[in-house]
PDB file of C-alpha atoms in Angstrom:
ATOM      1  CA  MET A   6    -104.938 -58.541  47.585  1.00 49.00           C
ATOM      2  CA  THR A   7    -103.501 -55.098  47.383  1.00 50.00           C
ATOM      3  CA  ALA A   8    -102.967 -53.985  43.834  1.00 50.00           C
ATOM      4  CA  GLN A   9     -99.412 -53.209  43.009  1.00 49.00           C
ATOM      5  CA  PRO A  10     -98.895 -49.741  41.624  1.00 47.00           C
ATOM      6  CA  GLN A  11     -98.345 -49.790  37.860  1.00 46.00           C
ATOM      7  CA  GLN A  12     -94.755 -49.215  36.868  1.00 45.00           C
ATOM      8  CA  LEU A  13     -94.487 -46.478  34.315  1.00 40.00           C
ATOM      9  CA  PRO A  14     -91.933 -47.124  31.590  1.00 43.00           C
ATOM     10  CA  HIS A  15     -88.750 -45.157  31.838  1.00 42.00           C
ATOM     11  CA  PRO A  16     -88.398 -42.500  29.172  1.00 43.00           C
ATOM     12  CA  PRO A  17     -86.013 -43.547  26.456  1.00 42.00           C
ATOM     13  CA  ALA A  18     -82.444 -42.510  27.000  1.00 40.00           C
ATOM     14  CA  PRO A  19     -81.315 -39.694  24.736  1.00 45.00           C
ATOM     15  CA  THR A  20     -79.447 -40.933  21.679  1.00 55.00           C
ATOM     16  CA  ASP A  21     -76.906 -39.375  19.398  1.00 68.00           C
ATOM     17  CA  HIS A  22     -77.897 -41.188  16.229  1.00 80.00           C
ATOM     18  CA  TRP A  23     -78.036 -37.821  14.488  1.00 87.00           C
ATOM     19  CA  ILE A  24     -74.238 -37.740  14.508  1.00 90.00           C
ATOM     20  CA  ASP A  25     -74.168 -40.718  12.140  1.00 90.00           C
ATOM     21  CA  ALA A  26     -76.198 -38.742   9.599  1.00 91.00           C
ATOM     22  CA  LEU A  27     -73.497 -36.064   9.295  1.00 93.00           C
ATOM     23  CA  PRO A  28     -71.445 -36.141   6.070  1.00 93.00           C
ATOM     24  CA  GLN A  29     -68.362 -35.032   8.015  1.00 95.00           C
ATOM     25  CA  ALA A  30     -66.268 -37.552   9.940  1.00 95.00           C
ATOM     26  CA  VAL A  31     -66.511 -36.863  13.691  1.00 96.00           C
ATOM     27  CA  LEU A  32     -64.222 -38.334  16.365  1.00 95.00           C
ATOM     28  CA  LEU A  33     -64.714 -37.555  20.080  1.00 95.00           C
ATOM     29  CA  THR A  34     -62.080 -38.167  22.758  1.00 95.00           C
ATOM     30  CA  GLU A  35     -61.653 -37.915  26.513  1.00 94.00           C
ATOM     31  CA  ALA A  36     -58.166 -37.800  28.039  1.00 93.00           C
ATOM     32  CA  GLY A  37     -56.696 -38.784  24.659  1.00 92.00           C
ATOM     33  CA  CYS A  38     -58.864 -41.894  24.195  1.00 95.00           C
ATOM     34  CA  VAL A  39     -61.706 -42.239  21.706  1.00 95.00           C
ATOM     35  CA  THR A  40     -65.220 -42.184  23.131  1.00 94.00           C
ATOM     36  CA  ARG A  41     -67.196 -42.032  19.870  1.00 93.00           C
ATOM     37  CA  VAL A  42     -66.766 -42.055  16.111  1.00 94.00           C
ATOM     38  CA  ASN A  43     -69.650 -41.491  13.760  1.00 94.00           C
ATOM     39  CA  ALA A  44     -70.430 -43.544  10.653  1.00 93.00           C
ATOM     40  CA  ALA A  45     -68.459 -41.257   8.315  1.00 94.00           C
ATOM     41  CA  ALA A  46     -65.378 -41.509  10.579  1.00 94.00           C
ATOM     42  CA  ALA A  47     -65.690 -45.302  10.709  1.00 94.00           C
ATOM     43  CA  ARG A  48     -65.626 -45.340   6.891  1.00 93.00           C
ATOM     44  CA  LEU A  49     -62.783 -42.842   6.649  1.00 92.00           C
ATOM     45  CA  TRP A  50     -60.447 -44.703   9.002  1.00 93.00           C
ATOM     46  CA  ASN A  51     -61.896 -48.152   8.302  1.00 92.00           C
ATOM     47  CA  VAL A  52     -62.496 -48.853  11.994  1.00 93.00           C
ATOM     48  CA  PRO A  53     -65.863 -50.152  13.312  1.00 91.00           C
ATOM     49  CA  GLN A  54     -67.371 -47.895  15.932  1.00 88.00           C
ATOM     50  CA  GLU A  55     -67.364 -50.568  18.629  1.00 89.00           C
ATOM     51  CA  ARG A  56     -63.633 -51.228  18.148  1.00 92.00           C
ATOM     52  CA  ALA A  57     -62.707 -47.540  18.187  1.00 93.00           C
ATOM     53  CA  ALA A  58     -64.087 -46.780  21.631  1.00 91.00           C
ATOM     54  CA  GLY A  59     -61.463 -46.696  24.375  1.00 93.00           C
ATOM     55  CA  ARG A  60     -58.445 -46.747  22.071  1.00 94.00           C
ATOM     56  CA  PRO A  61     -55.864 -43.941  21.890  1.00 95.00           C
ATOM     57  CA  ALA A  62     -56.746 -41.414  19.196  1.00 94.00           C
ATOM     58  CA  LEU A  63     -53.468 -42.041  17.342  1.00 94.00           C
ATOM     59  CA  GLU A  64     -54.405 -45.676  16.773  1.00 94.00           C
ATOM     60  CA  ILE A  65     -57.532 -44.547  14.937  1.00 94.00           C
ATOM     61  CA  VAL A  66     -56.356 -41.511  12.952  1.00 94.00           C
ATOM     62  CA  ARG A  67     -52.837 -42.928  12.372  1.00 92.00           C
ATOM     63  CA  ARG A  68     -51.325 -39.499  11.820  1.00 92.00           C
ATOM     64  CA  HIS A  69     -49.270 -37.577  14.358  1.00 93.00           C
ATOM     65  CA  THR A  70     -50.437 -34.323  12.752  1.00 93.00           C
ATOM     66  CA  LEU A  71     -54.054 -35.160  13.645  1.00 94.00           C
ATOM     67  CA  GLU A  72     -53.086 -36.313  17.128  1.00 93.00           C
ATOM     68  CA  ALA A  73     -51.311 -32.993  17.683  1.00 93.00           C
ATOM     69  CA  LEU A  74     -54.293 -31.109  16.253  1.00 94.00           C
ATOM     70  CA  LEU A  75     -56.576 -32.826  18.789  1.00 94.00           C
ATOM     71  CA  GLU A  76     -54.236 -31.817  21.607  1.00 92.00           C
ATOM     72  CA  ARG A  77     -53.975 -28.136  20.729  1.00 92.00           C
ATOM     73  CA  GLY A  78     -57.121 -27.449  18.669  1.00 92.00           C
ATOM     74  CA  GLY A  79     -57.219 -25.522  15.411  1.00 94.00           C
ATOM     75  CA  GLU A  80     -57.598 -26.279  11.719  1.00 94.00           C
ATOM     76  CA  LEU A  81     -55.484 -27.698   8.904  1.00 94.00           C
ATOM     77  CA  GLU A  82     -55.821 -29.274   5.483  1.00 93.00           C
ATOM     78  CA  LEU A  83     -54.051 -32.451   4.417  1.00 92.00           C
ATOM     79  CA  GLU A  84     -53.879 -34.698   1.395  1.00 90.00           C
ATOM     80  CA  ALA A  85     -54.819 -38.346   1.887  1.00 85.00           C
ATOM     81  CA  GLY A  86     -55.423 -40.898  -0.827  1.00 82.00           C
ATOM     82  CA  GLY A  87     -55.795 -38.244  -3.501  1.00 86.00           C
ATOM     83  CA  ARG A  88     -58.389 -36.339  -1.461  1.00 89.00           C
ATOM     84  CA  THR A  89     -58.171 -32.966   0.270  1.00 93.00           C
ATOM     85  CA  LEU A  90     -59.409 -33.100   3.862  1.00 94.00           C
ATOM     86  CA  ARG A  91     -60.175 -30.076   6.048  1.00 95.00           C
ATOM     87  CA  CYS A  92     -59.616 -31.055   9.679  1.00 96.00           C
ATOM     88  CA  THR A  93     -60.914 -28.986  12.604  1.00 96.00           C
ATOM     89  CA  ALA A  94     -60.332 -29.801  16.282  1.00 96.00           C
ATOM     90  CA  THR A  95     -61.762 -28.202  19.437  1.00 95.00           C
ATOM     91  CA  ARG A  96     -60.919 -28.813  23.101  1.00 93.00           C
ATOM     92  CA  ASP A  97     -62.709 -28.340  26.401  1.00 92.00           C
ATOM     93  CA  GLY A  98     -60.492 -29.580  29.203  1.00 91.00           C
ATOM     94  CA  GLU A  99     -60.064 -33.335  28.806  1.00 92.00           C
ATOM     95  CA  PHE A 100     -62.675 -33.506  26.050  1.00 94.00           C
ATOM     96  CA  ALA A 101     -61.836 -32.958  22.380  1.00 95.00           C
ATOM     97  CA  ALA A 102     -63.561 -33.322  19.020  1.00 95.00           C
ATOM     98  CA  LEU A 103     -62.075 -33.788  15.557  1.00 96.00           C
ATOM     99  CA  ILE A 104     -64.193 -33.011  12.488  1.00 96.00           C
ATOM    100  CA  VAL A 105     -62.900 -34.010   9.051  1.00 96.00           C
ATOM    101  CA  GLU A 106     -64.581 -32.791   5.855  1.00 95.00           C
ATOM    102  CA  ASP A 107     -63.742 -33.838   2.292  1.00 93.00           C
ATOM    103  CA  VAL A 108     -63.250 -30.577   0.363  1.00 94.00           C
ATOM    104  CA  THR A 109     -61.654 -32.108  -2.736  1.00 91.00           C
ATOM    105  CA  GLU A 110     -64.406 -31.005  -5.109  1.00 89.00           C
ATOM    106  CA  HIS A 111     -64.557 -27.534  -3.567  1.00 88.00           C
ATOM    107  CA  ARG A 112     -60.810 -27.044  -3.981  1.00 89.00           C
ATOM    108  CA  ARG A 113     -60.961 -28.343  -7.556  1.00 85.00           C
ATOM    109  CA  ARG A 114     -63.628 -25.797  -8.437  1.00 83.00           C
ATOM    110  CA  GLU A 115     -61.638 -23.025  -6.783  1.00 85.00           C
ATOM    111  CA  ALA A 116     -58.583 -24.013  -8.826  1.00 81.00           C
ATOM    112  CA  GLU A 117     -60.629 -24.062 -12.044  1.00 74.00           C
ATOM    113  CA  LEU A 118     -62.060 -20.636 -11.244  1.00 76.00           C
ATOM    114  CA  ARG A 119     -58.596 -19.175 -10.636  1.00 78.00           C
ATOM    115  CA  GLU A 120     -57.368 -20.808 -13.826  1.00 72.00           C
ATOM    116  CA  ALA A 121     -60.322 -19.561 -15.847  1.00 68.00           C
ATOM    117  CA  THR A 122     -59.954 -16.020 -14.505  1.00 72.00           C
ATOM    118  CA  ALA A 123     -56.246 -16.012 -15.344  1.00 70.00           C
ATOM    119  CA  VAL A 124     -56.945 -17.188 -18.889  1.00 64.00           C
ATOM    120  CA  LEU A 125     -59.674 -14.624 -19.470  1.00 67.00           C
ATOM    121  CA  SER A 126     -57.594 -11.776 -18.045  1.00 71.00           C
ATOM    122  CA  HIS A 127     -54.849 -12.755 -20.487  1.00 63.00           C
ATOM    123  CA  GLU A 128     -57.369 -12.802 -23.348  1.00 64.00           C
ATOM    124  CA  PHE A 129     -58.468  -9.262 -22.498  1.00 75.00           C
ATOM    125  CA  ARG A 130     -55.035  -7.883 -23.361  1.00 72.00           C
ATOM    126  CA  THR A 131     -55.336  -8.452 -27.114  1.00 67.00           C
ATOM    127  CA  PRO A 132     -58.600  -6.567 -27.816  1.00 76.00           C
ATOM    128  CA  VAL A 133     -57.655  -3.806 -25.374  1.00 82.00           C
ATOM    129  CA  ALA A 134     -54.319  -3.295 -27.146  1.00 78.00           C
ATOM    130  CA  ALA A 135     -56.062  -3.333 -30.534  1.00 79.00           C
ATOM    131  CA  LEU A 136     -58.624  -0.748 -29.408  1.00 84.00           C
ATOM    132  CA  ARG A 137     -55.857   1.485 -28.092  1.00 85.00           C
ATOM    133  CA  GLY A 138     -54.130   1.277 -31.476  1.00 84.00           C
ATOM    134  CA  VAL A 139     -57.331   2.112 -33.340  1.00 84.00           C
ATOM    135  CA  LEU A 140     -58.065   5.142 -31.155  1.00 87.00           C
ATOM    136  CA  GLU A 141     -54.509   6.409 -31.470  1.00 86.00           C
ATOM    137  CA  ALA A 142     -54.702   6.092 -35.260  1.00 85.00           C
ATOM    138  CA  LEU A 143     -58.015   7.949 -35.413  1.00 86.00           C
ATOM    139  CA  GLU A 144     -56.418  10.944 -33.714  1.00 86.00           C
ATOM    140  CA  TYR A 145     -54.709  11.744 -37.024  1.00 87.00           C
ATOM    141  CA  ASP A 146     -56.232  13.025 -40.266  1.00 86.00           C
ATOM    142  CA  MET A 147     -56.631  10.226 -42.801  1.00 86.00           C
ATOM    143  CA  PRO A 148     -58.748   9.440 -45.856  1.00 89.00           C
ATOM    144  CA  PRO A 149     -62.387   8.621 -44.979  1.00 88.00           C
ATOM    145  CA  GLN A 150     -62.115   5.080 -46.332  1.00 87.00           C
ATOM    146  CA  LEU A 151     -59.079   4.317 -44.157  1.00 87.00           C
ATOM    147  CA  ALA A 152     -60.763   5.840 -41.113  1.00 86.00           C
ATOM    148  CA  GLN A 153     -63.823   3.705 -41.784  1.00 87.00           C
ATOM    149  CA  ASN A 154     -61.616   0.592 -41.833  1.00 84.00           C
ATOM    150  CA  PHE A 155     -60.197   1.530 -38.446  1.00 84.00           C
ATOM    151  CA  VAL A 156     -63.696   2.075 -37.056  1.00 87.00           C
ATOM    152  CA  LYS A 157     -64.769  -1.329 -38.365  1.00 84.00           C
ATOM    153  CA  GLN A 158     -61.730  -2.946 -36.747  1.00 81.00           C
ATOM    154  CA  GLY A 159     -62.520  -1.182 -33.465  1.00 83.00           C
ATOM    155  CA  LEU A 160     -66.114  -2.408 -33.528  1.00 83.00           C
ATOM    156  CA  GLN A 161     -64.948  -5.980 -34.098  1.00 76.00           C
ATOM    157  CA  GLU A 162     -62.593  -5.779 -31.138  1.00 79.00           C
ATOM    158  CA  THR A 163     -65.363  -4.245 -29.023  1.00 82.00           C
ATOM    159  CA  GLU A 164     -67.649  -7.161 -29.846  1.00 76.00           C
ATOM    160  CA  ARG A 165     -64.903  -9.584 -28.919  1.00 71.00           C
ATOM    161  CA  LEU A 166     -64.327  -7.748 -25.648  1.00 79.00           C
ATOM    162  CA  ALA A 167     -68.057  -7.849 -24.882  1.00 77.00           C
ATOM    163  CA  ARG A 168     -68.119 -11.622 -25.375  1.00 68.00           C
ATOM    164  CA  LEU A 169     -65.159 -12.031 -23.026  1.00 69.00           C
ATOM    165  CA  VAL A 170     -66.995  -9.993 -20.403  1.00 73.00           C
ATOM    166  CA  GLU A 171     -70.010 -12.263 -20.844  1.00 68.00           C
ATOM    167  CA  ASP A 172     -67.813 -15.344 -20.469  1.00 61.00           C
ATOM    168  CA  LEU A 173     -66.314 -13.960 -17.285  1.00 64.00           C
ATOM    169  CA  ALA A 174     -69.635 -12.961 -15.740  1.00 62.00           C
ATOM    170  CA  VAL A 175     -71.876 -15.855 -16.756  1.00 59.00           C
ATOM    171  CA  GLY A 176     -71.094 -17.963 -13.683  1.00 55.00           C
ATOM    172  CA  PHE A 177     -71.659 -15.098 -11.251  1.00 57.00           C
ATOM    173  CA  ARG A 178     -74.841 -13.453 -12.459  1.00 58.00           C
ATOM    174  CA  PRO A 179     -77.816 -14.232 -10.235  1.00 60.00           C
ATOM    175  CA  THR A 180     -80.158 -16.750 -11.820  1.00 65.00           C
ATOM    176  CA  ARG A 181     -83.369 -15.253 -13.171  1.00 79.00           C
ATOM    177  CA  ALA A 182     -85.118 -18.426 -14.247  1.00 87.00           C
ATOM    178  CA  ARG A 183     -88.540 -18.282 -15.870  1.00 90.00           C
ATOM    179  CA  THR A 184     -90.672 -20.431 -18.121  1.00 94.00           C
ATOM    180  CA  LEU A 185     -90.064 -19.752 -21.802  1.00 94.00           C
ATOM    181  CA  PRO A 186     -90.360 -21.533 -25.157  1.00 95.00           C
ATOM    182  CA  LEU A 187     -87.074 -22.724 -26.604  1.00 96.00           C
ATOM    183  CA  SER A 188     -88.002 -20.929 -29.823  1.00 96.00           C
ATOM    184  CA  GLU A 189     -87.475 -17.611 -28.013  1.00 94.00           C
ATOM    185  CA  ALA A 190     -83.833 -18.461 -27.287  1.00 94.00           C
ATOM    186  CA  PHE A 191     -83.403 -19.960 -30.770  1.00 96.00           C
ATOM    187  CA  SER A 192     -84.601 -16.750 -32.422  1.00 92.00           C
ATOM    188  CA  ARG A 193     -82.210 -14.611 -30.370  1.00 88.00           C
ATOM    189  CA  ALA A 194     -79.260 -16.874 -31.170  1.00 89.00           C
ATOM    190  CA  GLU A 195     -80.051 -16.950 -34.890  1.00 91.00           C
ATOM    191  CA  ARG A 196     -80.367 -13.173 -35.002  1.00 87.00           C
ATOM    192  CA  LEU A 197     -77.049 -12.592 -33.212  1.00 81.00           C
ATOM    193  CA  LEU A 198     -75.186 -15.135 -35.371  1.00 86.00           C
ATOM    194  CA  GLY A 199     -76.777 -14.119 -38.663  1.00 85.00           C
ATOM    195  CA  THR A 200     -73.664 -12.401 -40.029  1.00 81.00           C
ATOM    196  CA  GLU A 201     -71.363 -15.350 -39.237  1.00 85.00           C
ATOM    197  CA  LEU A 202     -73.831 -17.864 -40.670  1.00 90.00           C
ATOM    198  CA  ALA A 203     -74.143 -15.878 -43.896  1.00 89.00           C
ATOM    199  CA  ALA A 204     -70.366 -15.440 -44.185  1.00 87.00           C
ATOM    200  CA  ARG A 205     -69.853 -19.205 -44.044  1.00 90.00           C
ATOM    201  CA  ASN A 206     -72.976 -19.967 -46.101  1.00 93.00           C
ATOM    202  CA  THR A 207     -74.115 -22.280 -43.290  1.00 93.00           C
ATOM    203  CA  PRO A 208     -77.813 -23.171 -42.936  1.00 95.00           C
ATOM    204  CA  LEU A 209     -79.075 -23.382 -39.347  1.00 96.00           C
ATOM    205  CA  THR A 210     -82.222 -25.325 -38.452  1.00 96.00           C
ATOM    206  CA  PHE A 211     -84.031 -25.901 -35.150  1.00 97.00           C
ATOM    207  CA  GLY A 212     -86.085 -28.801 -33.822  1.00 96.00           C
ATOM    208  CA  PRO A 213     -89.587 -28.764 -32.309  1.00 95.00           C
ATOM    209  CA  ASP A 214     -90.392 -26.167 -29.673  1.00 95.00           C
ATOM    210  CA  HIS A 215     -90.644 -27.020 -25.959  1.00 95.00           C
ATOM    211  CA  LEU A 216     -91.413 -25.072 -22.821  1.00 95.00           C
ATOM    212  CA  VAL A 217     -88.422 -24.990 -20.475  1.00 96.00           C
ATOM    213  CA  ARG A 218     -87.466 -23.423 -17.162  1.00 94.00           C
ATOM    214  CA  ALA A 219     -84.182 -21.493 -17.362  1.00 93.00           C
ATOM    215  CA  ASP A 220     -82.460 -18.134 -17.161  1.00 88.00           C
ATOM    216  CA  PRO A 221     -82.996 -16.754 -20.713  1.00 88.00           C
ATOM    217  CA  ASP A 222     -79.605 -15.011 -20.839  1.00 82.00           C
ATOM    218  CA  LYS A 223     -77.671 -18.050 -19.639  1.00 86.00           C
ATOM    219  CA  LEU A 224     -79.565 -20.328 -22.023  1.00 92.00           C
ATOM    220  CA  LEU A 225     -78.685 -17.947 -24.854  1.00 87.00           C
ATOM    221  CA  GLN A 226     -75.018 -18.042 -23.784  1.00 84.00           C
ATOM    222  CA  VAL A 227     -75.016 -21.845 -23.974  1.00 91.00           C
ATOM    223  CA  LEU A 228     -76.614 -21.843 -27.433  1.00 93.00           C
ATOM    224  CA  LEU A 229     -74.267 -19.160 -28.772  1.00 88.00           C
ATOM    225  CA  ASN A 230     -71.176 -21.006 -27.546  1.00 87.00           C
ATOM    226  CA  LEU A 231     -72.293 -24.331 -29.025  1.00 94.00           C
ATOM    227  CA  ILE A 232     -73.404 -22.939 -32.394  1.00 94.00           C
ATOM    228  CA  GLU A 233     -70.257 -20.815 -32.694  1.00 89.00           C
ATOM    229  CA  ASN A 234     -68.253 -23.931 -31.866  1.00 88.00           C
ATOM    230  CA  ALA A 235     -70.006 -25.761 -34.718  1.00 92.00           C
ATOM    231  CA  LEU A 236     -69.242 -22.849 -37.066  1.00 91.00           C
ATOM    232  CA  LYS A 237     -65.544 -22.948 -36.140  1.00 87.00           C
ATOM    233  CA  TYR A 238     -64.999 -26.683 -36.441  1.00 86.00           C
ATOM    234  CA  GLY A 239     -67.569 -27.730 -39.028  1.00 87.00           C
ATOM    235  CA  PRO A 240     -66.901 -27.317 -42.768  1.00 89.00           C
ATOM    236  CA  ALA A 241     -68.282 -24.163 -44.382  1.00 87.00           C
ATOM    237  CA  GLY A 242     -71.534 -24.637 -46.251  1.00 90.00           C
ATOM    238  CA  GLN A 243     -72.552 -27.725 -44.258  1.00 92.00           C
ATOM    239  CA  PRO A 244     -75.758 -27.336 -42.239  1.00 94.00           C
ATOM    240  CA  ILE A 245     -75.879 -27.045 -38.462  1.00 96.00           C
ATOM    241  CA  GLU A 246     -78.891 -28.684 -36.836  1.00 97.00           C
ATOM    242  CA  VAL A 247     -80.229 -27.973 -33.361  1.00 97.00           C
ATOM    243  CA  ARG A 248     -82.330 -30.957 -32.290  1.00 97.00           C
ATOM    244  CA  THR A 249     -84.743 -31.045 -29.365  1.00 97.00           C
ATOM    245  CA  GLN A 250     -86.505 -33.925 -27.619  1.00 95.00           C
ATOM    246  CA  GLU A 251     -88.158 -34.657 -24.297  1.00 94.00           C
ATOM    247  CA  ARG A 252     -86.334 -36.873 -21.788  1.00 92.00           C
ATOM    248  CA  GLY A 253     -88.876 -37.420 -19.040  1.00 92.00           C
ATOM    249  CA  THR A 254     -89.124 -34.152 -17.133  1.00 93.00           C
ATOM    250  CA  TRP A 255     -86.093 -32.779 -19.004  1.00 95.00           C
ATOM    251  CA  VAL A 256     -85.574 -31.442 -22.504  1.00 97.00           C
ATOM    252  CA  GLU A 257     -82.442 -32.462 -24.399  1.00 97.00           C
ATOM    253  CA  VAL A 258     -80.940 -30.015 -26.892  1.00 98.00           C
ATOM    254  CA  SER A 259     -78.245 -31.195 -29.333  1.00 97.00           C
ATOM    255  CA  VAL A 260     -76.180 -29.049 -31.695  1.00 97.00           C
ATOM    256  CA  LEU A 261     -74.955 -31.229 -34.582  1.00 95.00           C
ATOM    257  CA  ASP A 262     -72.213 -30.336 -37.040  1.00 94.00           C
ATOM    258  CA  HIS A 263     -70.292 -32.153 -39.769  1.00 91.00           C
ATOM    259  CA  GLY A 264     -66.872 -31.766 -38.125  1.00 88.00           C
ATOM    260  CA  ALA A 265     -64.285 -34.536 -37.900  1.00 87.00           C
ATOM    261  CA  PRO A 266     -64.615 -37.114 -35.093  1.00 86.00           C
ATOM    262  CA  ILE A 267     -63.352 -35.929 -31.700  1.00 82.00           C
ATOM    263  CA  ALA A 268     -60.926 -38.226 -29.912  1.00 74.00           C
ATOM    264  CA  ASP A 269     -61.007 -36.813 -26.378  1.00 68.00           C
ATOM    265  CA  THR A 270     -64.485 -35.443 -25.726  1.00 69.00           C
ATOM    266  CA  GLU A 271     -64.325 -35.211 -21.914  1.00 70.00           C
ATOM    267  CA  ASN A 272     -61.298 -32.906 -21.761  1.00 70.00           C
ATOM    268  CA  LEU A 273     -62.983 -30.450 -24.133  1.00 79.00           C
ATOM    269  CA  PHE A 274     -64.999 -29.193 -21.170  1.00 77.00           C
ATOM    270  CA  ARG A 275     -61.921 -28.274 -19.144  1.00 71.00           C
ATOM    271  CA  ALA A 276     -60.947 -24.627 -18.768  1.00 59.00           C
ATOM    272  CA  HIS A 277     -58.851 -23.119 -21.629  1.00 49.00           C
ATOM    273  CA  THR A 278     -58.973 -26.362 -23.656  1.00 52.00           C
ATOM    274  CA  ARG A 279     -59.377 -26.157 -27.427  1.00 50.00           C
ATOM    275  CA  GLY A 280     -59.840 -28.840 -30.048  1.00 49.00           C
ATOM    276  CA  GLN A 281     -56.847 -30.194 -31.933  1.00 49.00           C
ATOM    277  CA  ARG A 282     -58.042 -28.504 -35.120  1.00 50.00           C
ATOM    278  CA  ALA A 283     -58.591 -25.125 -33.484  1.00 47.00           C
ATOM    279  CA  THR A 284     -57.368 -22.167 -35.506  1.00 44.00           C
ATOM    280  CA  GLY A 285     -57.260 -18.430 -34.901  1.00 45.00           C
ATOM    281  CA  GLN A 286     -57.725 -16.740 -31.561  1.00 45.00           C
ATOM    282  CA  GLY A 287     -59.811 -18.117 -28.747  1.00 46.00           C
ATOM    283  CA  SER A 288     -59.790 -18.506 -24.982  1.00 46.00           C
ATOM    284  CA  GLY A 289     -60.785 -22.180 -24.936  1.00 59.00           C
ATOM    285  CA  MET A 290     -63.472 -21.279 -22.376  1.00 69.00           C
ATOM    286  CA  GLY A 291     -66.611 -21.889 -24.437  1.00 76.00           C
ATOM    287  CA  LEU A 292     -67.393 -25.485 -23.484  1.00 85.00           C
ATOM    288  CA  TYR A 293     -66.182 -24.989 -19.910  1.00 82.00           C
ATOM    289  CA  ILE A 294     -68.741 -22.197 -19.561  1.00 81.00           C
ATOM    290  CA  VAL A 295     -71.437 -24.338 -21.210  1.00 88.00           C
ATOM    291  CA  ARG A 296     -70.991 -27.146 -18.689  1.00 89.00           C
ATOM    292  CA  SER A 297     -70.780 -24.714 -15.750  1.00 84.00           C
ATOM    293  CA  VAL A 298     -74.067 -23.055 -16.722  1.00 86.00           C
ATOM    294  CA  VAL A 299     -75.852 -26.342 -17.446  1.00 92.00           C
ATOM    295  CA  HIS A 300     -74.705 -27.858 -14.153  1.00 89.00           C
ATOM    296  CA  GLY A 301     -76.009 -24.717 -12.452  1.00 86.00           C
ATOM    297  CA  TRP A 302     -79.607 -25.580 -13.378  1.00 91.00           C
ATOM    298  CA  GLY A 303     -79.052 -29.282 -12.607  1.00 91.00           C
ATOM    299  CA  GLY A 304     -78.582 -30.532 -16.162  1.00 94.00           C
ATOM    300  CA  GLN A 305     -75.843 -32.436 -17.961  1.00 94.00           C
ATOM    301  CA  ALA A 306     -73.592 -31.493 -20.897  1.00 94.00           C
ATOM    302  CA  TRP A 307     -71.649 -33.914 -23.088  1.00 93.00           C
ATOM    303  CA  VAL A 308     -70.353 -34.659 -26.601  1.00 93.00           C
ATOM    304  CA  GLU A 309     -71.073 -37.767 -28.657  1.00 92.00           C
ATOM    305  CA  ARG A 310     -70.763 -38.959 -32.236  1.00 91.00           C
ATOM    306  CA  GLN A 311     -74.079 -39.459 -34.033  1.00 91.00           C
ATOM    307  CA  GLY A 312     -73.504 -41.064 -37.404  1.00 89.00           C
ATOM    308  CA  GLU A 313     -71.300 -38.700 -39.405  1.00 89.00           C
ATOM    309  CA  ARG A 314     -71.804 -35.754 -37.093  1.00 92.00           C
ATOM    310  CA  ASN A 315     -70.623 -34.470 -33.729  1.00 93.00           C
ATOM    311  CA  ALA A 316     -73.428 -33.764 -31.279  1.00 94.00           C
ATOM    312  CA  PHE A 317     -72.895 -31.289 -28.444  1.00 95.00           C
ATOM    313  CA  CYS A 318     -75.762 -32.007 -26.058  1.00 95.00           C
ATOM    314  CA  PHE A 319     -77.218 -30.551 -22.882  1.00 97.00           C
ATOM    315  CA  THR A 320     -80.375 -30.951 -20.827  1.00 96.00           C
ATOM    316  CA  LEU A 321     -82.532 -28.395 -19.049  1.00 95.00           C
ATOM    317  CA  PRO A 322     -85.726 -28.602 -16.997  1.00 95.00           C
ATOM    318  CA  GLY A 323     -88.829 -28.994 -19.161  1.00 93.00           C
ATOM    319  CA  VAL A 324     -92.377 -27.805 -18.631  1.00 88.00           C
ATOM    320  CA  SER A 325     -94.874 -30.337 -19.999  1.00 70.00           C
ATOM    321  CA  GLY A 326     -97.620 -29.214 -22.349  1.00 54.00           C
ATOM    322  CA  LEU A 327     -96.318 -26.492 -24.653  1.00 50.00           C
ATOM    323  CA  GLY A 328     -98.807 -23.634 -24.634  1.00 44.00           C
TER     324      GLY A 328
END
């Protein structure tokens, strides 16, 4: 018997499963009819892939604007179900592709950035005007004591201006993360706030030390904003406590004050939002900046009531084994 030659298996046909892994919705057409939708598109338009094939594109996308976009190519944004969708279409003869990306969160952050920049630019006007007035006054001869008062006022406005610059720049400075003990940041914050703490006769205490991984300047900015917030809203003479504890691979830091309970804690982190009991001048950017910085290193920031105190908390990456 003559042996039959062994049949080699055919190589597997190429697949396009990779298209289902894309986060963007993708719809492919030929001569106006759908040839393929990926998994994200099936979810977006609530049409199973097997039912979409062969149907006119309009029946799937259900918007004449998207049908027209497929025909001519180009890009547009539209609102659908409270979401912002960026739609891009390309054509090659009878073949066309529509790619839809959810950019809601991106647009929200852009809007917050524009809003925050507008608020801060407005806040710059007051110290700049005050400094101009001080300099104009110092052009004239006056008693030394009066001149010294003007100089003191100018220095105060300069410090305020410097803090506004820090607030504006904190989200844009390149991250320079390193391993450091929390006590290093605590010491810097206590030194910078020493005058305000003494003026309000407010004791400030810190919890156990931990090694963390963070940008020292941005960590200091978070601590300054939270402790200053406690000074503003807590009663004078009542202690402020900064607690620390390990949370798995993270370290949780909480700044506790004796202020009144806060009704709407979530909105406090929105740009140019201030507490109901806020007095004096302020941009309302402190907590917004805190959350932006903390989110930048992957942590979380929140407010909760702990007994009779408000706790402003955040997490940052820890490094096990202090020292």
